[in-house]
PDB file of C-alpha atoms in Angstrom:
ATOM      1  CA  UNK A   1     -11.915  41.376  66.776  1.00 85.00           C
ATOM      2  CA  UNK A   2     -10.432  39.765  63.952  1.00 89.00           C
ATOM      3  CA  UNK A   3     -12.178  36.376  63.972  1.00 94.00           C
ATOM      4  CA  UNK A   4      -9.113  34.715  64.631  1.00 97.00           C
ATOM      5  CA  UNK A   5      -8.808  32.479  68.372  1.00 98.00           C
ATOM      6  CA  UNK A   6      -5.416  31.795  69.977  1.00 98.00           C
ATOM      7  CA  UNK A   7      -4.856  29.931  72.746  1.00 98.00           C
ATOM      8  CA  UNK A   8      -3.803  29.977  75.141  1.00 98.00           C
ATOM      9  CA  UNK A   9      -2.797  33.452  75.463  1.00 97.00           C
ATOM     10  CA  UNK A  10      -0.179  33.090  77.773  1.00 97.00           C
ATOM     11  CA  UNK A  11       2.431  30.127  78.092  1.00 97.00           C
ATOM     12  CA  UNK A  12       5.389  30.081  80.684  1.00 98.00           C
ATOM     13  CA  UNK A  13       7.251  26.654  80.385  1.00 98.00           C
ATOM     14  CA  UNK A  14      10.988  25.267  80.570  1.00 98.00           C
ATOM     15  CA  UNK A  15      13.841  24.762  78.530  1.00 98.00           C
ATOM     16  CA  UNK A  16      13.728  21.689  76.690  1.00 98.00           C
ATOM     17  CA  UNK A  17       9.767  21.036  77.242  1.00 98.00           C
ATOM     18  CA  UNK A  18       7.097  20.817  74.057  1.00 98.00           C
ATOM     19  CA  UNK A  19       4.570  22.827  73.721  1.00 98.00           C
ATOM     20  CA  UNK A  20       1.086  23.380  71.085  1.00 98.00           C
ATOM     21  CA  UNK A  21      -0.204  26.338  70.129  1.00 98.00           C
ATOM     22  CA  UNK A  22      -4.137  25.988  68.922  1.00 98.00           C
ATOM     23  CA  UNK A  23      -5.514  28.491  66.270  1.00 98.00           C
ATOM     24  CA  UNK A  24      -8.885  28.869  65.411  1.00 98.00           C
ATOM     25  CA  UNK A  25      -9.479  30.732  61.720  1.00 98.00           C
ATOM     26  CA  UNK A  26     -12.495  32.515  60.918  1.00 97.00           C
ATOM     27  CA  UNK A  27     -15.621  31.131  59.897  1.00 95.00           C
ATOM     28  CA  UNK A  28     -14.884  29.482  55.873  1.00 93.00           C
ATOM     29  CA  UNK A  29     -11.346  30.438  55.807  1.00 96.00           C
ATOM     30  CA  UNK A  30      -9.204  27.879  54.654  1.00 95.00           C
ATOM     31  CA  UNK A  31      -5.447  29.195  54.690  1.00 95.00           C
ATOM     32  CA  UNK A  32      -3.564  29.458  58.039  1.00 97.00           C
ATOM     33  CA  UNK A  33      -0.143  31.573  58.451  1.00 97.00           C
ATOM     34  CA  UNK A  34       2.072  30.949  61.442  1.00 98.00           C
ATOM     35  CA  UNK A  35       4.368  33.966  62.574  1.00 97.00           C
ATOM     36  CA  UNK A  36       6.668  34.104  64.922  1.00 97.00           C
ATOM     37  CA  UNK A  37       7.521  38.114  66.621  1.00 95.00           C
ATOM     38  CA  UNK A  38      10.520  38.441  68.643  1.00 91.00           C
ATOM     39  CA  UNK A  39      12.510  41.117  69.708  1.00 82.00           C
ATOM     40  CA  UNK A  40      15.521  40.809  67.969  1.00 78.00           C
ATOM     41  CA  UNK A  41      13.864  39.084  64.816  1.00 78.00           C
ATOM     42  CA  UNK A  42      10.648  41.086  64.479  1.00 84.00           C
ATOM     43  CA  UNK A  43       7.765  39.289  62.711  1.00 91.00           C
ATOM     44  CA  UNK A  44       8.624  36.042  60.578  1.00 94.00           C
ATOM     45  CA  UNK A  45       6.536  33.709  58.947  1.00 95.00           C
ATOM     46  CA  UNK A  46       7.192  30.177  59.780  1.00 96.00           C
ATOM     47  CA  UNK A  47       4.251  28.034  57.804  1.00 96.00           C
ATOM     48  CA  UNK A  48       0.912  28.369  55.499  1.00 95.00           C
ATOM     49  CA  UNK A  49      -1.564  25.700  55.529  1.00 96.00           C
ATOM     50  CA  UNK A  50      -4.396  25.877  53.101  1.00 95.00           C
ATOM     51  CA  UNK A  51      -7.157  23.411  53.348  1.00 95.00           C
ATOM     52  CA  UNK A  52      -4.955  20.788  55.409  1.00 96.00           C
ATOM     53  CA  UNK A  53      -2.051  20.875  53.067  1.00 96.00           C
ATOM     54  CA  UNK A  54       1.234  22.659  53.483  1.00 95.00           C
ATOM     55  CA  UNK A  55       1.356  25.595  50.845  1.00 93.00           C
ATOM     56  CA  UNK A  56       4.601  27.467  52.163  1.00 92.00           C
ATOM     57  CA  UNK A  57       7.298  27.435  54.183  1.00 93.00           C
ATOM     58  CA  UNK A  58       9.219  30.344  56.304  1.00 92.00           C
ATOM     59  CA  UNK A  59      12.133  30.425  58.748  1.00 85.00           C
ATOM     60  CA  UNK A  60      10.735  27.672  60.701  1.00 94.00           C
ATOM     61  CA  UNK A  61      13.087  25.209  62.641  1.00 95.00           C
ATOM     62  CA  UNK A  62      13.504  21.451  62.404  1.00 96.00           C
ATOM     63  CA  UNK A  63      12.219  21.312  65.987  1.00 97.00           C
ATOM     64  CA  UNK A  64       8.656  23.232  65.114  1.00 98.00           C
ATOM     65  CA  UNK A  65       5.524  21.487  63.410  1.00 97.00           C
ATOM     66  CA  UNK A  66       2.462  22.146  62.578  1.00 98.00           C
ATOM     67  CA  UNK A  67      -0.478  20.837  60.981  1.00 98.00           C
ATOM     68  CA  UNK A  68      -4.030  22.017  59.375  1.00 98.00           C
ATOM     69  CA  UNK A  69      -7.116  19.499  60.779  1.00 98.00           C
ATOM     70  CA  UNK A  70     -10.152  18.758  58.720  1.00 97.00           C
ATOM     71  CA  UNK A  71     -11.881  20.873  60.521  1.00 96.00           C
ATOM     72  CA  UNK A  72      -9.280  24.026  59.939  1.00 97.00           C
ATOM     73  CA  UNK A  73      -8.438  24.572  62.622  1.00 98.00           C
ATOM     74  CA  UNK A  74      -4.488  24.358  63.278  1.00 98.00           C
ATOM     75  CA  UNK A  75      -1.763  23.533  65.710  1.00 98.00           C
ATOM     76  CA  UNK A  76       1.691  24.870  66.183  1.00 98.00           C
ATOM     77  CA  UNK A  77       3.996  22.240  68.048  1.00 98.00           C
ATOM     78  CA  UNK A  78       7.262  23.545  69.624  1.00 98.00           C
ATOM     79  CA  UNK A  79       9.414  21.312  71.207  1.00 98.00           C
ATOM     80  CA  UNK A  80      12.775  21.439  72.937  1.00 98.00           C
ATOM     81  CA  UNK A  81      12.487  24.681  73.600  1.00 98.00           C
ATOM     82  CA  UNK A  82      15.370  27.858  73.845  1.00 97.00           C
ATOM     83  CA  UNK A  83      15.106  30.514  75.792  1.00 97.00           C
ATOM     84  CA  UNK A  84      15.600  32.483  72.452  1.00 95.00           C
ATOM     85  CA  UNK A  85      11.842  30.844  71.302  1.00 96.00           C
ATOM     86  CA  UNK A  86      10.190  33.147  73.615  1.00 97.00           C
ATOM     87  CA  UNK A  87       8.295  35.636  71.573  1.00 96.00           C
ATOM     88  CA  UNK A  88       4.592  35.686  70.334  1.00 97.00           C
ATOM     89  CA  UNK A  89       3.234  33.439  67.725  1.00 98.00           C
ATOM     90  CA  UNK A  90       0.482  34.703  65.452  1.00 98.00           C
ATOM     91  CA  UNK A  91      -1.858  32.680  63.186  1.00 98.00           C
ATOM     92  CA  UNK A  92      -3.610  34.590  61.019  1.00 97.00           C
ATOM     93  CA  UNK A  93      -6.088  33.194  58.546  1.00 96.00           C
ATOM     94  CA  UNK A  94      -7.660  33.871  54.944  1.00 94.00           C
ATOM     95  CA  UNK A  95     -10.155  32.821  52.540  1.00 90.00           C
ATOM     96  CA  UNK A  96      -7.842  31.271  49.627  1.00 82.00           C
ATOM     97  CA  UNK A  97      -4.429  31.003  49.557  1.00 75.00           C
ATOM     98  CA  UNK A  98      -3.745  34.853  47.955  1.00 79.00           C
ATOM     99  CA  UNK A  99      -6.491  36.822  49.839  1.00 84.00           C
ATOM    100  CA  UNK A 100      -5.935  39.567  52.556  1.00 88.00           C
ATOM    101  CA  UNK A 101      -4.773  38.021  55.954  1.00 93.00           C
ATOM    102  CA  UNK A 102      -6.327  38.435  59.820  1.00 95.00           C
ATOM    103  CA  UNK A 103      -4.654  37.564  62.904  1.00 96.00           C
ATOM    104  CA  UNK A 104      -5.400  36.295  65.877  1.00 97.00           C
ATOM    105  CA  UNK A 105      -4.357  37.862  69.111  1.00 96.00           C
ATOM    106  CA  UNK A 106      -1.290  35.779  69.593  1.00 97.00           C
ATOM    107  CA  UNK A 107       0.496  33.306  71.895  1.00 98.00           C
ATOM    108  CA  UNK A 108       3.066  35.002  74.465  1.00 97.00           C
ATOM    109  CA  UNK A 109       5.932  31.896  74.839  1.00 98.00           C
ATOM    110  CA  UNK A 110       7.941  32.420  78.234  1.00 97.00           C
ATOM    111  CA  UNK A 111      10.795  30.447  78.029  1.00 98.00           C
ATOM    112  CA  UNK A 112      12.479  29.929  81.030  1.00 97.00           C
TER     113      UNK A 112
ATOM    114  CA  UNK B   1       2.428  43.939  76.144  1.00 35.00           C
ATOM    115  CA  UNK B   2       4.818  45.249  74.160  1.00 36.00           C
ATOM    116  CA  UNK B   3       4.662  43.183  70.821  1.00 38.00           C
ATOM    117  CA  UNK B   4       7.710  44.462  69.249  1.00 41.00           C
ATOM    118  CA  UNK B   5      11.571  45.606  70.058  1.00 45.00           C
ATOM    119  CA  UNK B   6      12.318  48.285  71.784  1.00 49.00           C
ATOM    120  CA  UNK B   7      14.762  50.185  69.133  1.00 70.00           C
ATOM    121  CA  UNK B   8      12.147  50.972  66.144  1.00 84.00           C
ATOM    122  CA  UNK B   9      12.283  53.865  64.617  1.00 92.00           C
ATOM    123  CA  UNK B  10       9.755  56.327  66.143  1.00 94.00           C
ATOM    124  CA  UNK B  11       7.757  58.982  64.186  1.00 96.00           C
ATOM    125  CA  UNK B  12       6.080  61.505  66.473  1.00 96.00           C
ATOM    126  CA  UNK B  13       3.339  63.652  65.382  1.00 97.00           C
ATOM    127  CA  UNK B  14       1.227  66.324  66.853  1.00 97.00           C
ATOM    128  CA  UNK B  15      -3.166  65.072  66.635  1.00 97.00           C
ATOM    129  CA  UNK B  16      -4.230  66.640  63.362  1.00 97.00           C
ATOM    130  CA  UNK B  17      -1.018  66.341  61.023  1.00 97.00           C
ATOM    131  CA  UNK B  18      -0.218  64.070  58.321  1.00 97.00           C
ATOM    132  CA  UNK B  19       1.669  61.107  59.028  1.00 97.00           C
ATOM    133  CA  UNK B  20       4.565  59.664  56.588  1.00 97.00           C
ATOM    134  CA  UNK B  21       5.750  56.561  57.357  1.00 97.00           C
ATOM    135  CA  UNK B  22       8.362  54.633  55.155  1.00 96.00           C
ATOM    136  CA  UNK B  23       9.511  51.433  54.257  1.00 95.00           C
ATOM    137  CA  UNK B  24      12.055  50.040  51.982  1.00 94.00           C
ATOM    138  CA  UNK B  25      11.438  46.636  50.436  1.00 92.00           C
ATOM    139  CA  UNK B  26      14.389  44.306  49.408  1.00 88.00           C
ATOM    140  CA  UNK B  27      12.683  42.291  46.368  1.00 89.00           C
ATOM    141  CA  UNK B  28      12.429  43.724  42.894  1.00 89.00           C
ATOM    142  CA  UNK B  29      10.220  40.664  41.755  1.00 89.00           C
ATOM    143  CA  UNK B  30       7.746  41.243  44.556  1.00 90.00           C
ATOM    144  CA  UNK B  31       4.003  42.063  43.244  1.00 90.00           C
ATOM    145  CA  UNK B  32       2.550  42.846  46.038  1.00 93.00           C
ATOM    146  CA  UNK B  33       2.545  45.114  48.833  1.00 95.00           C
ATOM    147  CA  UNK B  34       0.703  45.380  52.800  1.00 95.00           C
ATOM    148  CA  UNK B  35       0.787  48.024  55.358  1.00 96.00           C
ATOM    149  CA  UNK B  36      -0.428  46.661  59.216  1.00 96.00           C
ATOM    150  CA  UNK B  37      -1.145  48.339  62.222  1.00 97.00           C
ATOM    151  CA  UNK B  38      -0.066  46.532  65.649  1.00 96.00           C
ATOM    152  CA  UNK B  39      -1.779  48.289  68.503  1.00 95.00           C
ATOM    153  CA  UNK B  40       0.025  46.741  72.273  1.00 92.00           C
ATOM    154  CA  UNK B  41      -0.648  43.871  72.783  1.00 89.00           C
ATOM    155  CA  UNK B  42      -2.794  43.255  69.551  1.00 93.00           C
ATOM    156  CA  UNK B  43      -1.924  41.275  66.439  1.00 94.00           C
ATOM    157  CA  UNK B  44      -1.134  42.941  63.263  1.00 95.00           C
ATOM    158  CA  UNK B  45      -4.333  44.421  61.353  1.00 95.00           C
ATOM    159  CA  UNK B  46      -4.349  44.857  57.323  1.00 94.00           C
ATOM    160  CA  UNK B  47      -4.762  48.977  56.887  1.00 96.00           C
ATOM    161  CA  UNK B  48      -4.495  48.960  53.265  1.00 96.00           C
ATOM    162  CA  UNK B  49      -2.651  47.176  49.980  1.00 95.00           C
ATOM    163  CA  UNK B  50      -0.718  47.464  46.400  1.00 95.00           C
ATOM    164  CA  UNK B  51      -0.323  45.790  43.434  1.00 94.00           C
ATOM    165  CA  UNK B  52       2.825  46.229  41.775  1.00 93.00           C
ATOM    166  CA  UNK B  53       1.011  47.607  38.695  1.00 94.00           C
ATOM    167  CA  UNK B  54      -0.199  50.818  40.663  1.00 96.00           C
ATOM    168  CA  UNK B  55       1.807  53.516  42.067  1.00 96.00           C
ATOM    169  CA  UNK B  56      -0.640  54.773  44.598  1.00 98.00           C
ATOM    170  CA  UNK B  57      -3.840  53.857  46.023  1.00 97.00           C
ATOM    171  CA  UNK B  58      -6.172  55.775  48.750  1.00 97.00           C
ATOM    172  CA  UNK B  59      -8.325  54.227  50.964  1.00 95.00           C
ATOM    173  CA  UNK B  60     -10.266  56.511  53.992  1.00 93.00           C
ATOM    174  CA  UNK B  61      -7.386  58.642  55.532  1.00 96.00           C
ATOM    175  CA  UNK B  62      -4.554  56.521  54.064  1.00 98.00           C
ATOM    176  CA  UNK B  63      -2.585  56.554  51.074  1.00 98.00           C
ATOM    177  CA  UNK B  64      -0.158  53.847  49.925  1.00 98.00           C
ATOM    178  CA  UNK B  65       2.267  55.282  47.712  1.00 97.00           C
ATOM    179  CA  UNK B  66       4.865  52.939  45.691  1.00 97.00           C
ATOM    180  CA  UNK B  67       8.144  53.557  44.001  1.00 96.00           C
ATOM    181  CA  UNK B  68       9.204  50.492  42.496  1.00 94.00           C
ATOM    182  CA  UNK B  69      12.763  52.109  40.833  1.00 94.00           C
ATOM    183  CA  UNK B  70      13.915  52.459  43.925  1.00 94.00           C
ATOM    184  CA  UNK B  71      12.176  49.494  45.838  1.00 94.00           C
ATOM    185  CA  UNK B  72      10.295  52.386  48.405  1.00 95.00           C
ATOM    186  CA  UNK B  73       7.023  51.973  49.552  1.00 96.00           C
ATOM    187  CA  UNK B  74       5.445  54.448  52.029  1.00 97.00           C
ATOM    188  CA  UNK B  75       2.356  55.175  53.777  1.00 98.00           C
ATOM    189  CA  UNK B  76       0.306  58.994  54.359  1.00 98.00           C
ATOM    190  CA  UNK B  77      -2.154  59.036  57.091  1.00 98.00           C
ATOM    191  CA  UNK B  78      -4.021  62.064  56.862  1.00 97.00           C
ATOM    192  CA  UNK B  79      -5.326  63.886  59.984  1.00 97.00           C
ATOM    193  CA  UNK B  80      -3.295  62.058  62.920  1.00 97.00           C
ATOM    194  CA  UNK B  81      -5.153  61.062  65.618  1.00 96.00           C
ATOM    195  CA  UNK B  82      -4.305  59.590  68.717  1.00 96.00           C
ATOM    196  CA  UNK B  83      -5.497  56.181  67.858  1.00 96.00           C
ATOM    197  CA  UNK B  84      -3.749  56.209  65.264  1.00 97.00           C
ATOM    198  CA  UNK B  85      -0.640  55.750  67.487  1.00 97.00           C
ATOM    199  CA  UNK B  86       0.603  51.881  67.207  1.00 97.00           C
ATOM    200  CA  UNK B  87       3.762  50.329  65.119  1.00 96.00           C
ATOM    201  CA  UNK B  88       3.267  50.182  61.505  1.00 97.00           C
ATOM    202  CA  UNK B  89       5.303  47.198  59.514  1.00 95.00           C
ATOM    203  CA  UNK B  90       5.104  47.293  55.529  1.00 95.00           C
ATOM    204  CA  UNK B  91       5.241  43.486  54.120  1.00 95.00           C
ATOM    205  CA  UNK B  92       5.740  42.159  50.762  1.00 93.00           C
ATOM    206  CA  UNK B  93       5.068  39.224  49.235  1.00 89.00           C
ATOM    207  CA  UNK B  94       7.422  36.688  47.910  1.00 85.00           C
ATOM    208  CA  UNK B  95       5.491  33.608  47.175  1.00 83.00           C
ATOM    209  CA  UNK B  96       3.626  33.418  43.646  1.00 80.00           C
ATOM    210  CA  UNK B  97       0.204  32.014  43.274  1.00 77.00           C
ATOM    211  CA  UNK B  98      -0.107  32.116  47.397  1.00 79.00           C
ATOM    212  CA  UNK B  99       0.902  34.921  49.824  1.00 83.00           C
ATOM    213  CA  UNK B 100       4.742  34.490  51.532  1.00 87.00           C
ATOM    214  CA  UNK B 101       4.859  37.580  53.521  1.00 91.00           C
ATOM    215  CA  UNK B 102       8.256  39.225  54.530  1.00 92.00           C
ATOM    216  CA  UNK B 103       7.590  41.969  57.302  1.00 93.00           C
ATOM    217  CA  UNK B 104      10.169  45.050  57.819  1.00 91.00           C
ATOM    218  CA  UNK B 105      11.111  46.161  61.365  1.00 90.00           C
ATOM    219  CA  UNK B 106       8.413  48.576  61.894  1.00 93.00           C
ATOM    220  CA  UNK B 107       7.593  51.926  62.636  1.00 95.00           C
ATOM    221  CA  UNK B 108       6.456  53.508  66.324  1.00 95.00           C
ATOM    222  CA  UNK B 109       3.956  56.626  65.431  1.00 97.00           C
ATOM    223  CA  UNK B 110       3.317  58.072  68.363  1.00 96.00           C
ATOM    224  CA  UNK B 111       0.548  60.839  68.591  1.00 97.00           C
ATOM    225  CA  UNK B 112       0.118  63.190  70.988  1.00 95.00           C
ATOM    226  CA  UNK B 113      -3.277  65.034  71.636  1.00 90.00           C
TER     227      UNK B 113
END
């Protein structure tokens, strides 16, 4: 167990619908990494969050968000889905911004 | 379930061997360098890392091994086991002063008892 809570695990929902994706980072970590794992793409990074502020971005689309609370704890919002956003979603989290990263279990996104 | 596609390339050892799994990275300028382990239906797990400035480093049955003239970084498990048996994605990191990870396709070791 890395320390790192997803949820939900599982998520079956329509084209065109919105959906959030809640990551919990360990205890004192303040980066968050949002990945994306799909079958024809493999694993891409989409975002990095590091104490509530944006630090990096990936190959995320205009149509995903996210956002670091005070707390640090972090959201992934998807909306108008495509079938082709099925995949999992990791967050994974670290201590700073440059230290060794842990991931959650993942999201599964059913896109139908 | 599966967390990854179904045409990686698959390495299939017999319990007991060494393992050598490969990966080839695209960016010169990158400084440093990850090797994961994704068990089914797991998220990827750190196994060990690199700096740029080393051209090997052991940790306890794995050794990272880095050729930075021709951009090749590879990873020895010694004495295969069968739990051992997951996909294995190299990753290095683009972004300076923060980590920007880009993953390769991954490698299926399968190990059979």
């Amino acid at each position: 167990d890395s320390g790192v809570t997803q949820t939900p695990k599982h998520l079956i929902t329509a084209t065109g619908q919105r959906v959030t994706l809640r990551c919990s980072p360990r205890s004192g970590d303040l980066s968050v990494y949002w990945y994306q794992q799909s079958l024809d793409q493999g694993l891409q990074f989409l975002i990095h969050y590091y104490n509530g502020e944006e630090r990096a971005k990936g190959n995320i689309l205009e149509r995903f968000s996210a956002q670091q609370f005070p707390d640090l704890h972090s959201e992934l919002n998807l909306s108008s889905l495509e079938l082709g956003d099925s995949a999992l979603y990791f967050c994974a989290s670290s201590s700073g911004a440059e230290d060794e990263q842990y991931f959650g279990p993942g999201t599964r996104l059913t896109v139908t | 379930g599966e967390s990854v596609g179904l045409h990686l390339p698959t390495l299939s050892v017999q319990e007991g061997d060494n393992s050598i799994i490969n990966c080839a990275y695209s960016n010169s300028a990158s400084d440093y360098f990850i090797w994961y382990k994704q068990e089914s239906g797991k998220g990827p797990q750190f196994i060990i890392d690199i700096r740029s400035n080393m051209d090997k480093r052991q940790g306890q049955r794995v050794t990272v091994l880095l050729n930075k003239t021709v951009k090749h970084l590879s990873l020895q498990i010694a004495a295969t086991q069968p739990g051992d048996s997951a996909v294995y994605f190299c990753a290095e990191n683009m972004g300076t002063g923060f980590q920007k990870l880009v993953f390769g396709t991954g490698t299926r070791l399968l190990v059979s008892p």
